[in-house]
Amino acid sequence: MAAGEENEFQPEAPDMASALQLDTDEALTGPSDSDPLDSGYVPPDRPYGVEDNAVTPAGEREGESLDERLAKELPDEPLATDPGRSGRLVSATDSPAGDPATDVEAVEVGIDGGAASAEEAAVHDADVAVEPVLDETPTGDPEVSAQLAEDADHADEAAADAERDARS
């Protein structure tokens, strides 16, 4: 075998960059003829820290006081609470009278993420009155209406059969 023949049959290494980076045709993120790696970063219109004292050498040496740092913080917006929903129950540490709490006393501490578990929802009072809805609309199907009318004629026979079955 000649020296040049041994390299002819070796497969080429796969191009890992093209395997990992999807084309825009495959990713559906932009025009099909653009390269996703050519898209650049657009900085904000205004630099945010220019007027801040902390970016100066003197400000870096002094540091920010706790009051200055807290003034920059924004409080979290409170979550909308639904008074009709039940929340988590945790063991009461002390009863309202000041006595040590028993195992049957618990305090509702609010909703934890999703809905309450079935057990917790079962022990809460619900002020929701459920009224059944009866559909009295006619069926509109002549065959069904005829069958219902025929069954109404045999209602006495059905009641007698049911009474007889209950006795036996």
mmCIF file of N, CA and C in Angstrom, residues 47-64:
data_model
loop_
_atom_site.group_PDB
_atom_site.id
_atom_site.type_symbol
_atom_site.label_atom_id
_atom_site.label_comp_id
_atom_site.label_asym_id
_atom_site.label_seq_id
_atom_site.Cartn_x
_atom_site.Cartn_y
_atom_site.Cartn_z
ATOM 1 N N PRO A 47 -26.317 55.726 29.315
ATOM 2 C CA PRO A 47 -25.592 54.946 30.327
ATOM 3 C C PRO A 47 -26.199 55.204 31.703
ATOM 4 N N TYR A 48 -26.471 54.145 32.423
ATOM 5 C CA TYR A 48 -27.208 54.279 33.679
ATOM 6 C C TYR A 48 -26.342 54.718 34.857
ATOM 7 N N GLY A 49 -25.087 54.402 34.872
ATOM 8 C CA GLY A 49 -24.284 54.685 36.050
ATOM 9 C C GLY A 49 -23.436 55.927 35.960
ATOM 10 N N VAL A 50 -23.624 56.784 34.944
ATOM 11 C CA VAL A 50 -22.749 57.939 34.769
ATOM 12 C C VAL A 50 -22.905 58.938 35.905
ATOM 13 N N GLU A 51 -24.139 59.187 36.330
ATOM 14 C CA GLU A 51 -24.348 60.169 37.390
ATOM 15 C C GLU A 51 -24.161 59.573 38.783
ATOM 16 N N ASP A 52 -23.852 58.318 38.866
ATOM 17 C CA ASP A 52 -23.718 57.656 40.157
ATOM 18 C C ASP A 52 -22.350 57.970 40.758
ATOM 19 N N ASN A 53 -22.314 58.283 42.023
ATOM 20 C CA ASN A 53 -21.066 58.606 42.705
ATOM 21 C C ASN A 53 -20.184 57.369 42.873
ATOM 22 N N ALA A 54 -20.749 56.176 42.816
ATOM 23 C CA ALA A 54 -19.982 54.957 43.066
ATOM 24 C C ALA A 54 -19.008 54.640 41.944
ATOM 25 N N VAL A 55 -19.134 55.254 40.765
ATOM 26 C CA VAL A 55 -18.224 54.957 39.657
ATOM 27 C C VAL A 55 -16.979 55.832 39.690
ATOM 28 N N THR A 56 -16.938 56.825 40.544
ATOM 29 C CA THR A 56 -15.746 57.667 40.670
ATOM 30 C C THR A 56 -14.770 57.009 41.636
ATOM 31 N N PRO A 57 -13.480 57.340 41.551
ATOM 32 C CA PRO A 57 -12.518 56.754 42.502
ATOM 33 C C PRO A 57 -12.855 57.089 43.955
ATOM 34 N N ALA A 58 -13.297 58.315 44.206
ATOM 35 C CA ALA A 58 -13.648 58.688 45.584
ATOM 36 C C ALA A 58 -14.865 57.900 46.053
ATOM 37 N N GLY A 59 -15.833 57.722 45.162
ATOM 38 C CA GLY A 59 -17.022 56.959 45.526
ATOM 39 C C GLY A 59 -16.717 55.497 45.771
ATOM 40 N N GLU A 60 -15.765 54.944 45.024
ATOM 41 C CA GLU A 60 -15.376 53.551 45.252
ATOM 42 C C GLU A 60 -14.662 53.391 46.580
ATOM 43 N N ARG A 61 -13.848 54.390 46.958
ATOM 44 C CA ARG A 61 -13.153 54.307 48.246
ATOM 45 C C ARG A 61 -14.134 54.404 49.405
ATOM 46 N N GLU A 62 -15.060 55.357 49.320
ATOM 47 C CA GLU A 62 -16.003 55.577 50.417
ATOM 48 C C GLU A 62 -17.057 54.484 50.487
ATOM 49 N N GLY A 63 -17.494 54.029 49.329
ATOM 50 C CA GLY A 63 -18.566 53.041 49.311
ATOM 51 C C GLY A 63 -19.912 53.704 49.554
ATOM 52 N N GLU A 64 -20.942 52.933 49.399
ATOM 53 C CA GLU A 64 -22.290 53.454 49.611
ATOM 54 C C GLU A 64 -22.740 53.122 51.024
#
